[in-house]
Each structure stands twice: as C-alpha cells, then as structure tokens.
Coordinates of C-alpha atoms in Angstrom, one line a residue:
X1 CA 138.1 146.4 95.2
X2 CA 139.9 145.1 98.3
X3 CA 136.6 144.5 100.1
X4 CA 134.6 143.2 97.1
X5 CA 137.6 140.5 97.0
X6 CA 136.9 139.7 100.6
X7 CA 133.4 139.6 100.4
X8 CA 133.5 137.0 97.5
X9 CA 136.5 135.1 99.9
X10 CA 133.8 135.0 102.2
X11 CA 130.9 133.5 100.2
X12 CA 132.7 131.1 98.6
X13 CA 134.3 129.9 102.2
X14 CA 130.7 130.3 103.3
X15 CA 129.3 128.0 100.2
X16 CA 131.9 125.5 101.1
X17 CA 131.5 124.9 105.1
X18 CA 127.6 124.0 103.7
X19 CA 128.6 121.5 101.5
X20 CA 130.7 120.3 104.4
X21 CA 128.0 120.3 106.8
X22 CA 124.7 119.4 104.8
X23 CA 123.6 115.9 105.0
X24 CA 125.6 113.6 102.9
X25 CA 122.4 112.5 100.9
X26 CA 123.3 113.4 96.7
X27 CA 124.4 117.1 98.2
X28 CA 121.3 117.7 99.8
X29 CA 118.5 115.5 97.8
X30 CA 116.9 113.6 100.4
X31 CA 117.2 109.6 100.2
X32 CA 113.3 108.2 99.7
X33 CA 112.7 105.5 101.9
X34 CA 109.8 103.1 101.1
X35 CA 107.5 100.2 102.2
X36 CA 105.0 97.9 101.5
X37 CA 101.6 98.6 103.8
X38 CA 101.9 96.1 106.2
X39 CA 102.8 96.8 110.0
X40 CA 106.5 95.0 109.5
X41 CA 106.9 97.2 106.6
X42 CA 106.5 99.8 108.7
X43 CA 108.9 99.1 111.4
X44 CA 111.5 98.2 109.5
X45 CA 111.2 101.3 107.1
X46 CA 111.1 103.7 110.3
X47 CA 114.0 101.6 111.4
X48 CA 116.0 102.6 108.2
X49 CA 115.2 105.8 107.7
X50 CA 116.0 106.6 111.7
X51 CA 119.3 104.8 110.9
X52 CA 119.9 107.0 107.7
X53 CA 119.3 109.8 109.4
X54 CA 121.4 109.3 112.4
X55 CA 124.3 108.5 110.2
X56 CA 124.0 112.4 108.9
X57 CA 122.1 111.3 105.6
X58 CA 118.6 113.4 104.8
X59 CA 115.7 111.2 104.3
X60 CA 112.4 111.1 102.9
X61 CA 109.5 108.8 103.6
X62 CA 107.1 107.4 101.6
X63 CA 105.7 104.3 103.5
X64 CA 102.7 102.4 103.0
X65 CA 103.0 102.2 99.0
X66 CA 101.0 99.5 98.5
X67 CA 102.0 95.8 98.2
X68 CA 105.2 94.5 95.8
X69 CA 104.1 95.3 92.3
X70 CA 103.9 98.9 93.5
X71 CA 106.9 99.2 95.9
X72 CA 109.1 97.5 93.2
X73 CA 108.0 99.8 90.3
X74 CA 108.7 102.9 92.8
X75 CA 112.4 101.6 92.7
X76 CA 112.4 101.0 89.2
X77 CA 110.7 104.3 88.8
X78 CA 113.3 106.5 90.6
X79 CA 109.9 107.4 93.1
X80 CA 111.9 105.5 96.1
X81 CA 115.5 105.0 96.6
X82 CA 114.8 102.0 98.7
X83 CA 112.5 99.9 100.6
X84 CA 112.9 96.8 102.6
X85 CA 112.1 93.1 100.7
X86 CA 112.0 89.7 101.6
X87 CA 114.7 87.1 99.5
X88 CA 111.6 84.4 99.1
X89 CA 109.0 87.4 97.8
X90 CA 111.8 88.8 95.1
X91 CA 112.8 85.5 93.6
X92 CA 109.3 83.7 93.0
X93 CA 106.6 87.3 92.8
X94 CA 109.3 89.8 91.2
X95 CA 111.6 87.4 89.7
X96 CA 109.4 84.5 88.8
X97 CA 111.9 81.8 89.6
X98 CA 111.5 78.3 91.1
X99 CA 111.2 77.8 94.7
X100 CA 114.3 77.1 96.7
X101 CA 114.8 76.0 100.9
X102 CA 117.9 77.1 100.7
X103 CA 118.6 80.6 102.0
X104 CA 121.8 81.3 100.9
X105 CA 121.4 79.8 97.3
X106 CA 117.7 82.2 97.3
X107 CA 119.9 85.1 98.6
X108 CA 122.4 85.3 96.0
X109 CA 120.4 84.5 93.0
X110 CA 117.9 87.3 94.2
X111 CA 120.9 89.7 94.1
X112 CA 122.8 88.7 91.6
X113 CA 119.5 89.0 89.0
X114 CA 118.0 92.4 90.5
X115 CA 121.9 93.5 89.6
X116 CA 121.7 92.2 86.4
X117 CA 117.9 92.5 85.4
X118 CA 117.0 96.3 87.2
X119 CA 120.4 97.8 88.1
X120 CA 119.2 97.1 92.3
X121 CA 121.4 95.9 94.5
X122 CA 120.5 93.8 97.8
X123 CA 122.5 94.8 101.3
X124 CA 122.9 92.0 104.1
X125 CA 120.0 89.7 104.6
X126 CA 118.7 90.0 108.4
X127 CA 118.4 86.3 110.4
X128 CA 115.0 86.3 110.6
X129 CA 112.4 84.9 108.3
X130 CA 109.2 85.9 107.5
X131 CA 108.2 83.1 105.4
X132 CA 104.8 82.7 104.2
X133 CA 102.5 80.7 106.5
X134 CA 99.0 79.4 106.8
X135 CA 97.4 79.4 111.1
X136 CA 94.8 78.1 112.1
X137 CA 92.9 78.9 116.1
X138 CA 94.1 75.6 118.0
X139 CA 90.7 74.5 118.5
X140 CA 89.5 74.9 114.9
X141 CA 92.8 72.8 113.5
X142 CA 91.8 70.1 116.4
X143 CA 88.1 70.2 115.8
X144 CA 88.7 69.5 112.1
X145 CA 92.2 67.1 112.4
X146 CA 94.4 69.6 110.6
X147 CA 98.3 70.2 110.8
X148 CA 99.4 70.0 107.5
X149 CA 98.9 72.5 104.7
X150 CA 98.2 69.0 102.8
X151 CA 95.5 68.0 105.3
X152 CA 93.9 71.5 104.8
X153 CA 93.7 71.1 101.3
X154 CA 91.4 68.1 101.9
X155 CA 88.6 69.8 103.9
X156 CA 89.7 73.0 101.4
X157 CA 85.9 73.6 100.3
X158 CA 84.8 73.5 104.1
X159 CA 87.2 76.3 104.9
X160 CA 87.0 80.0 105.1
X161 CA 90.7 81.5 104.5
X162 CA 91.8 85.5 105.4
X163 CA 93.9 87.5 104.0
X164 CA 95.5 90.1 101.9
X165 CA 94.1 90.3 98.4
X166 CA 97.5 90.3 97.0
X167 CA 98.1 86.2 97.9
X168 CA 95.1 85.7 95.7
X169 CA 97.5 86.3 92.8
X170 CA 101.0 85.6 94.4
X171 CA 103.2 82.4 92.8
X172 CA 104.0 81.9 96.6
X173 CA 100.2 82.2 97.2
X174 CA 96.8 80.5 96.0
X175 CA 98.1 80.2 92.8
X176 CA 101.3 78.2 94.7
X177 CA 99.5 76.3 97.2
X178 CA 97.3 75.1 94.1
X179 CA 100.0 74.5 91.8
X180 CA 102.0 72.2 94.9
X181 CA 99.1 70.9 96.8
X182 CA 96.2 69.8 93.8
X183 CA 93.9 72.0 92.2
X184 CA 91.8 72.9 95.5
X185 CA 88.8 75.1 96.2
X186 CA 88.2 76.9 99.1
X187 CA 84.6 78.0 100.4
X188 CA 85.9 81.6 100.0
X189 CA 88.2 83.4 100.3
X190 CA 87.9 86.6 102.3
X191 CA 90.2 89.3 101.0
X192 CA 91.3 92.1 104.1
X193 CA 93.7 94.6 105.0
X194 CA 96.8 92.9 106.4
X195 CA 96.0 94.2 110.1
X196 CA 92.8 92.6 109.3
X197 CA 93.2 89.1 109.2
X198 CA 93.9 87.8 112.6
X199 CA 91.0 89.6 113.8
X200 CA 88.7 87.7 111.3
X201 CA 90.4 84.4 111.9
X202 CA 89.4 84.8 116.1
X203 CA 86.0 85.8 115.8
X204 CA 85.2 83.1 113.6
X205 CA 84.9 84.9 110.2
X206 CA 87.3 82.3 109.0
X207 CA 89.0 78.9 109.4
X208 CA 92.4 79.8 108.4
X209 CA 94.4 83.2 108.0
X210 CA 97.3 83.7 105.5
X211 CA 100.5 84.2 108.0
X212 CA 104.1 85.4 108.3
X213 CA 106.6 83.9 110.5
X214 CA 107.4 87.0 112.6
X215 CA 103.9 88.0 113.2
X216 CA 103.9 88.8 117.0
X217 CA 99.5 87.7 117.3
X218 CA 101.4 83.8 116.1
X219 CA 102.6 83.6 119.5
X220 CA 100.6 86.0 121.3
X221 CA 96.6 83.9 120.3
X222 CA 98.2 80.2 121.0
X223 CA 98.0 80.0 116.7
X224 CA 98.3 76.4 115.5
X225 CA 100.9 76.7 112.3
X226 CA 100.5 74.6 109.5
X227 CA 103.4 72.2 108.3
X228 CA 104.6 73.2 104.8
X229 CA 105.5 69.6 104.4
X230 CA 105.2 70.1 100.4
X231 CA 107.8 72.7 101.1
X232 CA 106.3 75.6 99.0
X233 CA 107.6 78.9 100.7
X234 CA 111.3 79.2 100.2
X235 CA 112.8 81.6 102.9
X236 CA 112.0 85.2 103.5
X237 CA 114.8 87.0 104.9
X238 CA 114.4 90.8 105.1
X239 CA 116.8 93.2 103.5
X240 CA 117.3 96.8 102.1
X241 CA 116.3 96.9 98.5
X242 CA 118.5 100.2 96.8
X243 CA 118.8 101.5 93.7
X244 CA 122.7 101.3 92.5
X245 CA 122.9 105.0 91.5
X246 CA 121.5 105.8 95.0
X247 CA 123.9 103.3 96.7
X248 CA 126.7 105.0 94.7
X249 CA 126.2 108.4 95.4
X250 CA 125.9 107.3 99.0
X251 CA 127.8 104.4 100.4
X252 CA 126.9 105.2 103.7
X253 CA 123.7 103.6 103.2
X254 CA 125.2 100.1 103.0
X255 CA 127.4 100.9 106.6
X256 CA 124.3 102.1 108.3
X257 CA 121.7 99.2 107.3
X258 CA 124.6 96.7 107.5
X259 CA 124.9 97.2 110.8
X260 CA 121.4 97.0 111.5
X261 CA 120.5 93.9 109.7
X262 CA 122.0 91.6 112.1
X263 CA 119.8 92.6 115.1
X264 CA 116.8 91.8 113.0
X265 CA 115.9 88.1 114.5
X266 CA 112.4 86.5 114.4
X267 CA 112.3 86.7 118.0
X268 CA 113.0 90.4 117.8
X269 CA 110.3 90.9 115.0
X270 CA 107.4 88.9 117.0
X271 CA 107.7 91.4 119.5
X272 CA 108.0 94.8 117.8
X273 CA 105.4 93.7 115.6
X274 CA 103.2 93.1 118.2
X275 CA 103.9 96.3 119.9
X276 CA 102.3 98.0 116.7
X277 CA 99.2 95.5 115.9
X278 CA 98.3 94.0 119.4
X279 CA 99.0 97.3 121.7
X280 CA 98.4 100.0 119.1
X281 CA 102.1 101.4 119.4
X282 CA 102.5 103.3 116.4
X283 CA 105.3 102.1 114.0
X284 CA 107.7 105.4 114.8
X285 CA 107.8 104.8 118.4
X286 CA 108.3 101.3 118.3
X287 CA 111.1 101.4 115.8
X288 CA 113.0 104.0 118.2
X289 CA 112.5 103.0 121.4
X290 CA 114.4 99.5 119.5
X291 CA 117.4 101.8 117.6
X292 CA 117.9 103.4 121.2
X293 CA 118.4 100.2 123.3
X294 CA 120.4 98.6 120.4
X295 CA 122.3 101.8 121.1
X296 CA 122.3 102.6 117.0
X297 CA 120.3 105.8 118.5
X298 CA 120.5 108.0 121.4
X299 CA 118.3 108.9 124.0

C-alpha cells in the first residue's frame, strides 16, 4: 500500500514538472503561424514564429497560404492563430472602408473593427510601410514623360502593367486606381507570381510593375516610383494579426512580437527582402541571421 502511495506521489509530481516545463502554447497545442505567399510574408512570418519559439512558446507554420481572402478566412477559421497584415490592406480589402493618409487614424479603426466585427485583435504596428506602389525602369518613365500615377493613366492603353492577380480585384488595386484616376484601360495586364514581376518589368515584358514600398529590387534596379499624387494607397504598416482566444490563452505572444515590431523599418525590410528575392537567401535564414544580431536570438 505504502509503495503504491508513492508511486502515484511520483506520477502526479511527474505530470506536474511537464506542465511546468512544456511550452506555454494552450498546454502544449502549438500556436499556427501564417502568411500570405509573398517573400515579405515570409520573412516576417519566420521572424514571428522564431520569436515565439524563443520565448518558450511551441509553434506551427503554415506559410505561403495564399493572398488575403485566404490568410484572413484561416484566422477566422481557427486554421491559423496568426499571420502578419498590413493596416492599409485590412481597412480598404478586408474591411471595405474609405481610404485614409493618416496612419494612426487607419491603425486604430483597423483594430478597433477586426475587435468588434471578427473577435481579432491587432498588436503594435511596425514603422515601416509597405504601401502599395506602381515603378516604372527609369528609362521607360523618361522615354514616355511619366512620374505621376495620373500621367500614366494618360498613355494607360500604351502600357503593359505586372503583377499579382490579386490587384486585379483589390479596392486598393485596378479597381482603385480606376475609381480615383478615370475609367482607364491598359494594353494588358499581365498577371504573375509576386517574385515574378520585377523580372518581367526589366526584360521588357512590361511598362510598369505593381510595387511595395519595402521591396529591396526598388532600390537595388534604379526603379523610378510613381507619385500617388491622387493619394489612393493609405498606409501599410505591418503587424501581427491574432485571434483573441489565442492571444488569451497566451499573452506572451503580445511581449514577444511587441518587442519585435519596432525594429521593423523600411530600411530594414529593403534589405532582408532583398536578401531572399535578389540573392536567393531563403526566408529562414534571413529572418535569423536578423533575430540574432537584434539580439532577440542567440547564436
């Protein structure tokens, strides 16, 4: 009898020191960490779930979803906890709201409805902005007088424009431009994977390519920018995307991604997305080689 009563001592001690030690992730259901399948998508969803992890939190990924319709019903869904998304994308594409310049007014009206609407809850908004953005080659702009998105949309059925099927449909796409800059036509439109498009735009396959702000090739091919000067994209800053019963069970998400918004600067972004798209780094590797010398990782 005495060692039976031991012997349950022991498992229950046993049982309890696992609980203890197990990763603080729901007792032991892995977080799902998501993204959209884009190469910043990738970083930045590495970058979380490497920051999750090395807070003692279990993770699971499930990157390269698809574009926002898909990433956001995985939320809604319960198939990801989070994912990262960008202020401008959730108020106009998920949200359907009017544009805004302003990013604090876009921030708080993004989180206070995904609250209200889809019980999601935004964490801290990194600096940088990854706003929507047409380039053009620097010759091709000068050849044809262009540095406006208004002075594109008069040679519009002249032009050749790359880029990911999804800004076809997108209120801050197309549809946008057309609604805000006149009812143009372009000579097509050439619909490509995201990693795609500045490719195209070089080798002459097209006139303009559908951009992001931190998009390292910007910098890196001499890109010509166009002027918004109509003042259609409202700003895209990044943050984590979690669902409230996740974020609940774990506050330690909010600490760890909290701390690693701030870092997140276009500057930054350029660079680390380059390492992926222009020297083939792959997403991983790039997102902890930046963890380690922010010193959010070790060695």
């Amino acid at each position: 009898m005495l060692k039976t009563t031991r012997r349950l001592a022991l498992l229950a001690l046993s049982g309890l020191a696992a609980l203890v030690l197990a990763p603080q992730a729901g007792f032991g259901k892995p977080i799902v960490v998501g993204s959209k399948d884009f190469t910043e998508q990738f970083i930045l969803g590495e970058m979380y779930a490497l920051a999750l992890e090395a807070a003692g939190l279990a993770v699971e990924r499930k990157l390269n979803l698809g574009g926002t319709p898909v990433a956001h019903a995985g939320l809604l869904s319960g198939e990801i906890d989070l994912y990262p998304e960008y202020t401008g994308t959730g108020l106009l594409t998920v949200l359907k709201l009017p544009t805004s310049s302003d990013p604090a007014e876009v921030y708080a009206t993004v989180a206070r409805e995904y609250e209200r609407q889809f019980q999601l809850i935004w964490l801290d908004p990194a600096p940088m902005n990854n706003t929507q953005a047409l380039a053009m080659t620097r010759a091709r702009a000068a050849e044809l007088g262009i540095t406006t998105i208004s002075t594109m949309v008069v040679k519009a059925e002249e032009l050749v424009m790359i880029g990911p099927p999804e800004f076809q449909a997108r209120e801050d796409g197309l549809p946008g431009l057309q609604a805000v800059y006149g009812d143009f036509r372009l000579k097509a439109y050439k619909a490509v994977d995201p990693g795609l498009r500045y490719q195209g735009l070089i080798n002459g396959e097209a006139d303009v390519a559908v951009a992001f702000g931190t998009d390292g090739e910007i910098a890196a091919f001499d890109l010509v920018v166009l002027k918004d000067d109509k003042q259609l994209f409202p700003p895209y800053q990044v943050a984590p995307v979690v669902r409230k019963d996740t974020l609940e069970a774990n506050p330690g998400i909010a600490t760890a991604l909290n701390a690693l918004s701030p870092l997140l600067t276009d500057e930054v972004m350029q660079r680390l997305n380059y390492e992926v798209s222009g020297k083939r780094k792959e997403p991983a590797e790039v997102a902890r080689a930046f963890l380690v010398e922010a010193g959010i990782l070790k060695e």
